[in-house]
Tab-separated table of C-alpha atoms and ligand atoms in Angstrom:
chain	number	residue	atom	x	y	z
D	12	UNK	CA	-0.405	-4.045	-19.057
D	13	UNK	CA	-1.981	-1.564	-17.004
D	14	UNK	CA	0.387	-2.179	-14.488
D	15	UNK	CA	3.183	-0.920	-17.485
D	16	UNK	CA	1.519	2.021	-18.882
D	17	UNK	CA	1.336	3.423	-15.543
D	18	UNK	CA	4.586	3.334	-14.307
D	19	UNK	CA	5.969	4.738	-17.569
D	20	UNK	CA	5.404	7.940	-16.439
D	21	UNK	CA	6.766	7.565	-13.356
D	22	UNK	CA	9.860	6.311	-14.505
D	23	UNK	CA	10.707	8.910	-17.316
D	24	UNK	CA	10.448	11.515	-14.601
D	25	UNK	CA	12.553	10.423	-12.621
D	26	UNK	CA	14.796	9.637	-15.768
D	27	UNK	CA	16.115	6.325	-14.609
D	28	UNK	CA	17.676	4.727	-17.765
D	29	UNK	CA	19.636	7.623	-19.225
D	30	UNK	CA	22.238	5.669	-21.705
D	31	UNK	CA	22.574	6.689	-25.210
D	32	UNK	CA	19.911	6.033	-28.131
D	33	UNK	CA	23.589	4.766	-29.725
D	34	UNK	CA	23.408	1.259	-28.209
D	35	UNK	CA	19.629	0.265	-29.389
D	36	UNK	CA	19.216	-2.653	-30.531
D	37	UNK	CA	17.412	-4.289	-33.171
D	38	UNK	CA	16.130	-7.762	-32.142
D	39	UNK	CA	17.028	-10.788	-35.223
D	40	UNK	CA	12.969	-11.935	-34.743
D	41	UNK	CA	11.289	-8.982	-35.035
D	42	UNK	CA	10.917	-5.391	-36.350
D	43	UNK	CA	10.738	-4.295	-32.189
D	44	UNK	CA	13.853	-2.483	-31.277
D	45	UNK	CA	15.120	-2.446	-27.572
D	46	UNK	CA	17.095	0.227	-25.639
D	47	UNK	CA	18.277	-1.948	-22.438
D	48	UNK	CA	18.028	-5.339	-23.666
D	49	UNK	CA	20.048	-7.668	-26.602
D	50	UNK	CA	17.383	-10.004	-28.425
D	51	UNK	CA	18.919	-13.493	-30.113
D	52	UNK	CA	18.276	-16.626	-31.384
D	53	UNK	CA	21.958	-18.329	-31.210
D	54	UNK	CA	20.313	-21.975	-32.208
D	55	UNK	CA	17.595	-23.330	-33.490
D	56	UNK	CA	14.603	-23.145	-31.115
D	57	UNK	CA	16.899	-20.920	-28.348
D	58	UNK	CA	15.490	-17.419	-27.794
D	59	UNK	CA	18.285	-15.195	-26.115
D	60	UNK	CA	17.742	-12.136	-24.053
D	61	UNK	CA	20.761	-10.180	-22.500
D	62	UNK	CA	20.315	-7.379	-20.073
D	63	UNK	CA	22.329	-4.531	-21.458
D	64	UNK	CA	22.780	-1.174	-19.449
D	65	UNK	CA	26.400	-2.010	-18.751
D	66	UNK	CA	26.969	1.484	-17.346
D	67	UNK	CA	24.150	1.250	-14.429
D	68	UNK	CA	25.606	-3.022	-14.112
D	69	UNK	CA	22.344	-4.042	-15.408
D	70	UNK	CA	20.241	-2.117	-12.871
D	71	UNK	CA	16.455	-3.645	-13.400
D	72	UNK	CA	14.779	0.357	-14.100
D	73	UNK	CA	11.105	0.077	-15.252
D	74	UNK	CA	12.244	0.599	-18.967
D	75	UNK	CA	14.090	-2.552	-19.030
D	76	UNK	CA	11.606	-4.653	-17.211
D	77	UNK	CA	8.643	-3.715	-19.657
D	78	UNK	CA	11.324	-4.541	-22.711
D	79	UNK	CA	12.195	-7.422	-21.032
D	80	UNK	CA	8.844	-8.106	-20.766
D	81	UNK	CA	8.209	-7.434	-24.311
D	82	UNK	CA	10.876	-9.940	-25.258
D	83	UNK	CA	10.038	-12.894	-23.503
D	84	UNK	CA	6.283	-12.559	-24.540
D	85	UNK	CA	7.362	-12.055	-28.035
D	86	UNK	CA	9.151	-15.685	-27.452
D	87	UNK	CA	6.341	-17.260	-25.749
D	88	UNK	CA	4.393	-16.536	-28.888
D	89	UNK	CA	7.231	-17.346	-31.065
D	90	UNK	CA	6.618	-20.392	-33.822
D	91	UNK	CA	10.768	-20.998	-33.373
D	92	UNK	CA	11.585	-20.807	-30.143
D	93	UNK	CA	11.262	-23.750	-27.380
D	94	UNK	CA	13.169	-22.276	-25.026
D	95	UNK	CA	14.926	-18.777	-23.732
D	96	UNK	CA	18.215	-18.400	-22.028
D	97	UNK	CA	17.966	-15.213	-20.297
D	98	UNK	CA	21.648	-13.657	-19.328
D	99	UNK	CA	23.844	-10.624	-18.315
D	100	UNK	CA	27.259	-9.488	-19.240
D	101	UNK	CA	30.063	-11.435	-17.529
D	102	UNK	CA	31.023	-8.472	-14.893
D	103	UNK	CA	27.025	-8.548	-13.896
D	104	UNK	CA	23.708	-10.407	-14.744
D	105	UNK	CA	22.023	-7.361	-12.544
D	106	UNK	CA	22.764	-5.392	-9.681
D	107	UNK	CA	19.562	-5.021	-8.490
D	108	UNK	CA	16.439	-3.220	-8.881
D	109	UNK	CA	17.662	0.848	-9.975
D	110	UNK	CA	17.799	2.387	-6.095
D	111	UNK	CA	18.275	5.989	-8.311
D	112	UNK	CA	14.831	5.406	-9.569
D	113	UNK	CA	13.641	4.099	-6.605
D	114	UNK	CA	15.055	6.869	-3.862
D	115	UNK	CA	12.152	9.595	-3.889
D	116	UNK	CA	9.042	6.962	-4.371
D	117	UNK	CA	6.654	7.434	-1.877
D	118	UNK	CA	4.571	4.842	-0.376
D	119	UNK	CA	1.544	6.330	-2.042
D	120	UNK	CA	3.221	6.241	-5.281
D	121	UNK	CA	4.531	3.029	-5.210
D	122	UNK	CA	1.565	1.595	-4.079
D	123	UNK	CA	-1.120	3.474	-5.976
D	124	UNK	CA	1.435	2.192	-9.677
D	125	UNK	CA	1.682	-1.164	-8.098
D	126	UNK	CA	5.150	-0.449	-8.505
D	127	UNK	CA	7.194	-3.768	-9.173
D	128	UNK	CA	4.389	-5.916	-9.844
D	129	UNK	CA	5.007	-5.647	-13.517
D	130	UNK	CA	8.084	-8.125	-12.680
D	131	UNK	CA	5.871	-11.106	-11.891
D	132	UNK	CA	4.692	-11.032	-15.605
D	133	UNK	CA	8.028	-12.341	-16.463
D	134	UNK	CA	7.258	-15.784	-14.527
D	135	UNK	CA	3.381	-15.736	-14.674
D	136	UNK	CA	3.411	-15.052	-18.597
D	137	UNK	CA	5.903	-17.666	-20.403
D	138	UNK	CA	5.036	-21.301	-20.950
D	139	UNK	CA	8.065	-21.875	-22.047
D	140	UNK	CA	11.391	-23.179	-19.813
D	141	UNK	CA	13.428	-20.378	-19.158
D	142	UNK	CA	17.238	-20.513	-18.389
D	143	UNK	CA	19.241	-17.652	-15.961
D	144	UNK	CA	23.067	-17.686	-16.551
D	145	UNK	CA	24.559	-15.795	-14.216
D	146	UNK	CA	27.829	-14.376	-14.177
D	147	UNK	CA	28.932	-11.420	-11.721
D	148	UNK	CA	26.408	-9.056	-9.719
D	149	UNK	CA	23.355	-11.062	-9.261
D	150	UNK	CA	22.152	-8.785	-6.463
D	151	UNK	CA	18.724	-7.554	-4.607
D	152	UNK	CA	16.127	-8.099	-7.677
D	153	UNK	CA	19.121	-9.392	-9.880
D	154	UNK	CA	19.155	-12.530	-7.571
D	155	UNK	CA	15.233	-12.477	-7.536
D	156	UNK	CA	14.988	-12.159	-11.851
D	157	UNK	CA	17.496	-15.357	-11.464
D	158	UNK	CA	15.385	-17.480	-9.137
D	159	UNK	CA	12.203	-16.276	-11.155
D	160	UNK	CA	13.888	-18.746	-13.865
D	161	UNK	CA	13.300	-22.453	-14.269
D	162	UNK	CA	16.811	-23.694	-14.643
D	163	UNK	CA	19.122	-21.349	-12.546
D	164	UNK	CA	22.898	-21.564	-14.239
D	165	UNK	CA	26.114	-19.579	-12.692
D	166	UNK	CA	29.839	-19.362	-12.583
D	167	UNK	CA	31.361	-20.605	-9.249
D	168	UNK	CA	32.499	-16.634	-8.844
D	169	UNK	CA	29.230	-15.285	-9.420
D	170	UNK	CA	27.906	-12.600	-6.399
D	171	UNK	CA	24.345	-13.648	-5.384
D	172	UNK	CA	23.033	-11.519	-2.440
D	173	UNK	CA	19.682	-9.778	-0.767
D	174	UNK	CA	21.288	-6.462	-0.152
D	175	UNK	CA	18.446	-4.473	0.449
D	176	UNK	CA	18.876	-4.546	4.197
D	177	UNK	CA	21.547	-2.469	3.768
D	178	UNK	CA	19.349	0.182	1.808
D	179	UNK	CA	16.659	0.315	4.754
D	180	UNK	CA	14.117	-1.738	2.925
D	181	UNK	CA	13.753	-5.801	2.295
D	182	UNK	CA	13.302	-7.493	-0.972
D	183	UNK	CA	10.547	-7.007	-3.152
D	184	UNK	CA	10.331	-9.154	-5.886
D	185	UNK	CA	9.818	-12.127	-4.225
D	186	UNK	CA	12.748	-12.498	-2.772
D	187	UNK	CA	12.703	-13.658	0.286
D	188	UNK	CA	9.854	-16.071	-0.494
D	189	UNK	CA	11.888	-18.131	-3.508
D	190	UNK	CA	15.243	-18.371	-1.452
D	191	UNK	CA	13.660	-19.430	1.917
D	192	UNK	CA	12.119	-21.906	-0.356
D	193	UNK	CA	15.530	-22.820	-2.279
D	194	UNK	CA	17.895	-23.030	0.672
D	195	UNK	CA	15.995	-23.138	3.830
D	196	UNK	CA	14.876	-20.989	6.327
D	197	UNK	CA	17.748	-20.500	9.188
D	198	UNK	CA	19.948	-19.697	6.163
D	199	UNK	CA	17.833	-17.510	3.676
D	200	UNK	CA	17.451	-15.405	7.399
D	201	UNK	CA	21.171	-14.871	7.727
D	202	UNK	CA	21.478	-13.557	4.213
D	203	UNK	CA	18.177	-11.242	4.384
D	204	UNK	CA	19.099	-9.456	7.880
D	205	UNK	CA	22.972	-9.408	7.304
D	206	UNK	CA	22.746	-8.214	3.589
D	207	UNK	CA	25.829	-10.563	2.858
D	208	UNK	CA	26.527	-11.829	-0.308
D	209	UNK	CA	26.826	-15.432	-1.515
D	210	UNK	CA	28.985	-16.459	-4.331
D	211	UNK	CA	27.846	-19.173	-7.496
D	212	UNK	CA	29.383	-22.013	-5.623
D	213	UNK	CA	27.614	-21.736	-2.240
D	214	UNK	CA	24.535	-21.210	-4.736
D	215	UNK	CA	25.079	-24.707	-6.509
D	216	UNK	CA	25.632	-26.422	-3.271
D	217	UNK	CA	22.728	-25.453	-1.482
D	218	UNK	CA	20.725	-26.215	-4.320
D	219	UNK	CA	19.547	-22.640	-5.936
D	220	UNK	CA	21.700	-23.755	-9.066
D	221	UNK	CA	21.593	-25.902	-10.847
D	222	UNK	CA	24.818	-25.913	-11.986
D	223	UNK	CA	28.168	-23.638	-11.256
D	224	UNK	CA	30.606	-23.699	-13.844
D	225	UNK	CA	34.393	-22.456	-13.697
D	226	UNK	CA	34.106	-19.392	-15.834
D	227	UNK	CA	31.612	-17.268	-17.902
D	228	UNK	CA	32.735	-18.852	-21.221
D	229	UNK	CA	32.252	-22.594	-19.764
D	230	UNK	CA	29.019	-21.168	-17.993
D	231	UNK	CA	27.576	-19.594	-21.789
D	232	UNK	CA	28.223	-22.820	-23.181
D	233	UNK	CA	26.908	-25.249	-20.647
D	234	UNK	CA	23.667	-23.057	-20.944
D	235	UNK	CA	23.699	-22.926	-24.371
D	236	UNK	CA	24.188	-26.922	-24.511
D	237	UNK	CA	21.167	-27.520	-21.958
D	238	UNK	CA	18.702	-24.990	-24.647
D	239	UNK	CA	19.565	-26.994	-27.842
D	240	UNK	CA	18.868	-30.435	-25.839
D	241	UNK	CA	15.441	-28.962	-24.120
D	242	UNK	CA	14.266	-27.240	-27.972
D	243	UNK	CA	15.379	-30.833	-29.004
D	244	UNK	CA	12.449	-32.433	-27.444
D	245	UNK	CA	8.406	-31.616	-28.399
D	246	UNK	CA	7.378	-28.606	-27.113
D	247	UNK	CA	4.187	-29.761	-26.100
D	248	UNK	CA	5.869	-31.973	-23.443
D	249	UNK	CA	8.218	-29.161	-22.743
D	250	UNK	CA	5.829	-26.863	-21.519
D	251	UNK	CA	4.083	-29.215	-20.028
D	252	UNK	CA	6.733	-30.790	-17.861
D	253	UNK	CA	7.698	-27.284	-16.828
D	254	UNK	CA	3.735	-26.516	-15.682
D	255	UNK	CA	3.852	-29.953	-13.563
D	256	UNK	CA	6.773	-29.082	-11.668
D	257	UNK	CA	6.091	-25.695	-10.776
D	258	UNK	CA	2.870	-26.716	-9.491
D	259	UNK	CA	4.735	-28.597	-7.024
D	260	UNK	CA	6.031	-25.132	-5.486
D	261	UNK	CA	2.229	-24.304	-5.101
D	262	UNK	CA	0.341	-27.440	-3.862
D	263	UNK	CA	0.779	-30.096	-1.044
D	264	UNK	CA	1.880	-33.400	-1.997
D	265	UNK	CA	-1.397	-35.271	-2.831
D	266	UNK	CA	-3.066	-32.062	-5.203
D	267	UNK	CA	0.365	-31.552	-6.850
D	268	UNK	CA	0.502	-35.846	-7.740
D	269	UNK	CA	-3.135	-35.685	-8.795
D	270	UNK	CA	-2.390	-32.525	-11.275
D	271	UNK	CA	0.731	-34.268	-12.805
D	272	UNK	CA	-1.518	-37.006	-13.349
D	273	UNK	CA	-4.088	-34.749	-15.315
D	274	UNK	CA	-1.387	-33.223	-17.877
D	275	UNK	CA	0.037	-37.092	-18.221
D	276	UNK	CA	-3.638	-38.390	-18.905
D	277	UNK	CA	-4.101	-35.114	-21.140
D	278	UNK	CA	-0.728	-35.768	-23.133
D	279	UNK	CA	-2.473	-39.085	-24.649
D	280	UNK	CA	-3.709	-36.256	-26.754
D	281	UNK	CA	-0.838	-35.054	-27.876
D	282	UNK	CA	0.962	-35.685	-31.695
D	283	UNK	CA	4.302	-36.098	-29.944
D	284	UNK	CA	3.004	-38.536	-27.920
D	285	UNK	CA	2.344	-40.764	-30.350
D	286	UNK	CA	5.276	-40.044	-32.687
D	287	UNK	CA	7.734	-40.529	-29.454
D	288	UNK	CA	6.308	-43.820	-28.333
D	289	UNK	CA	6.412	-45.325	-32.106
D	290	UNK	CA	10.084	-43.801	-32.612
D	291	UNK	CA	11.209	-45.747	-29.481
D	292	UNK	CA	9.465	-48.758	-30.753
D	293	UNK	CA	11.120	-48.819	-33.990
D	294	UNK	CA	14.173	-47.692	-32.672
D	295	UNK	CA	14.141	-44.293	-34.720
D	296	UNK	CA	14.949	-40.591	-33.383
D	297	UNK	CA	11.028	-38.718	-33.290
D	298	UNK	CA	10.444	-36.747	-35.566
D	299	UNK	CA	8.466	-33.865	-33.380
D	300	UNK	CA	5.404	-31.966	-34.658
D	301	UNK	CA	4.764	-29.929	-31.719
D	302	UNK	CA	1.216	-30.808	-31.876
Z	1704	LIG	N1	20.718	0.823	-9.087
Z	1704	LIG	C1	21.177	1.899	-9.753
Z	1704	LIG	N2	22.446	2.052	-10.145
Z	1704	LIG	C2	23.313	1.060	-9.832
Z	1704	LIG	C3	22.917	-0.079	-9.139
Z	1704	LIG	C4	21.549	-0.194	-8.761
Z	1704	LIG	N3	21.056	-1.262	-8.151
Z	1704	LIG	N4	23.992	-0.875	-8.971
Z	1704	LIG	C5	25.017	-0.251	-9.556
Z	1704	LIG	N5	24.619	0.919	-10.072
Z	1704	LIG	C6	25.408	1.910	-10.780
Z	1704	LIG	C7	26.281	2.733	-9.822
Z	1704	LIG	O1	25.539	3.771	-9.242
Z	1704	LIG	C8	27.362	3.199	-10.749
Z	1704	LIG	O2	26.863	4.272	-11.499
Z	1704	LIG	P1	27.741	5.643	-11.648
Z	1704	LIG	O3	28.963	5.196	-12.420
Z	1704	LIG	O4	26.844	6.547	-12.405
Z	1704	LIG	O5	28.070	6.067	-10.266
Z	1704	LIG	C9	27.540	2.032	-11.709
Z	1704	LIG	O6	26.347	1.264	-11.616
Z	1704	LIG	C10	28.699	1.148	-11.344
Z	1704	LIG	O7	28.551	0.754	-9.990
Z	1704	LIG	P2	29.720	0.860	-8.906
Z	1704	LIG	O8	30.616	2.020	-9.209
Z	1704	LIG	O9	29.082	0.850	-7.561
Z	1704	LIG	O10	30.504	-0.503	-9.205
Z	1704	LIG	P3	31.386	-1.365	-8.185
Z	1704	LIG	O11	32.025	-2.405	-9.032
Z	1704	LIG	O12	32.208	-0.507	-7.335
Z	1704	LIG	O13	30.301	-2.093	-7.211
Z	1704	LIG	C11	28.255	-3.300	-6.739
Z	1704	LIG	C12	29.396	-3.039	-7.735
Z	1704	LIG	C13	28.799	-3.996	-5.489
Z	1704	LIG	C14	27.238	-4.195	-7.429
Z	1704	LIG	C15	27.603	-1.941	-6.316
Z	1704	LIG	O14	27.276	-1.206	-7.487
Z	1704	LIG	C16	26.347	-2.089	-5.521
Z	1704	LIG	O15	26.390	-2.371	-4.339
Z	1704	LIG	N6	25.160	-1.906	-6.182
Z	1704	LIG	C17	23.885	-1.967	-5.513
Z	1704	LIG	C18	23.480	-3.393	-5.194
Z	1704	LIG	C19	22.172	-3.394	-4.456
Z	1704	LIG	O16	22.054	-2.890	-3.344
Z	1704	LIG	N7	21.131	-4.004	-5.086
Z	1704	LIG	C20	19.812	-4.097	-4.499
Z	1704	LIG	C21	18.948	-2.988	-5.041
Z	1704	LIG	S1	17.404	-2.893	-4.191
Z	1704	LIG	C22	16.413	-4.064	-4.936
Z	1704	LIG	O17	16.821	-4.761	-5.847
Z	1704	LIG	C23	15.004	-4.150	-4.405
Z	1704	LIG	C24	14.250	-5.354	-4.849
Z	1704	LIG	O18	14.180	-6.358	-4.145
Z	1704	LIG	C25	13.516	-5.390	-6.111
């Protein structure tokens, strides 16, 4: 939080997010209104956030990142939500970090504000699973807010890239750490020192999606159909299963099997345990507590 408060001032002088107070937004949950950022819950246990500064193609400026921050928390502590789809408009999920805001930092600045740190909150924060659907500009930190996601959704069309090399600097927000990781080194290299741009398809078939679907209505859906069947199961095992396999990104092999085996062994303590294995035995749907 320090992290936010600092960088506030920073970013109001050099007035990054200038749209008009017209297009706040009040979110459904709560009495928190947002200026870059759309706040739903379209079913039951789905939390929504769209990114919403059409006129700068959803350019990530401070201001939006601490809403966005805001938001997601504000899920993760939510009594309704199981899971958060976390989307763009169809012409862009984000172009990037804001370059206008960025242009004058200096290196004492940025590094004195921790500027951009701030942005790992949005992984290191929420339990729960979170969805990217991605339609249009997924570019420099656009791409990195979609691989910060669990489940990465996209249209085939979508425009993935690392642009920065084009801008004189390299990614910073992870990156080139998450797509090295996701597609490979010899290719995540050609992308990074070329700057080229890679389109939903490509993304699906090297394995950063998950899925690429034909258009942005099929792609809202599809996303919206994986939410309801993830909120449909107990949330304890939910967050669970998505702590198990992200450890695997951390730890070798053996650590990683010996963890998993931890949260199985600790699940025998779970309600939903219990009510799932009975359900299956009497051949009814569980009922979930989330206990
Ligand atoms: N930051 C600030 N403003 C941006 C922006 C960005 N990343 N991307 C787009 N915009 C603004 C444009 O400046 C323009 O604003 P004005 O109308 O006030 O001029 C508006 O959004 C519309 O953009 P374009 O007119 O350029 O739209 P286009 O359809 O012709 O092109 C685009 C779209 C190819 C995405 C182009 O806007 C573009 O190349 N954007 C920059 C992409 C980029 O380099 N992203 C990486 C940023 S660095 C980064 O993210 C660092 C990191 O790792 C965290």
């Amino acid at each position: 939080m320090n992290t936010l408060r600092t960088l506030r001032p920073l970013a109001s002088r050099f007035q990054p997010c200038t749209l008009p107070k017209t297009i706040r937004q009040f979110s459904a949950t709560s009495s928190k209104s947002y200026e870059y950022i759309l706040v739903s819950e379209p079913k039951p246990g789905v939390g929504q956030v769209t990114l919403n500064r059409p006129k700068a193609l959803n350019a990530l400026c401070t201001p939006l990142i601490t809403e966005l921050n805001q938001a997601l928390d504000e899920f993760n502590t939510s009594d309704s939500v199981s899971v958060i789809l976390l989307t763009g408009s169809e012409k862009a999920f984000a172009a990037g970090a804001d370059i206008k805001e960025m242009a004058p930092l200096t290196f004492s600045e940025a590094y004195k504000t921790s500027f951009i740190e701030s942005w790992s909150q949005l992984t290191s924060r929420v339990k729960k699973p979170i969805i990217a659907a991605v339609s249009g500009h997924a570019l420099g930190g656009g791409c990195e807010l979609a691989m910060m996601a669990d489940i990465l959704y996209c249209t085939e069309q979508a425009n993935f890239g690392q642009p920065e090399i084009k801008l004189g600097t390299v990614p910073g927000a992870g990156g080139s750490q998450r797509l090295t990781r996701a597609i490979g080194k010899s290719r995540a290299m050609e992308l990074i020192l070329t700057g080229k741009s890679f389109s939903g398809a490509d993304a699906a078939r090297w394995g950063l999606a998950a899925r690429a679907f034909s258009d942005h209505a099929a792609l809202m859906e599809g996303a919206l159909k994986t939410a309801e069947t993830i909120a449909g199961n107990s949330r304890v095992a939910v967050i669970a299963a998505k702590e198990v396999v992200n450890k695997s990104q951390d730890l070798p092999l053996r650590d990683g099997v010996e963890y998993e085996r931890r949260v199985f062994h600790s699940l025998f303590g779970s309600k939903d345990q219990k009510v799932g294995m009975q359900a299956f035995a009497e051949k009814k749907k569980p009922e979930w507590t989330h206990e």
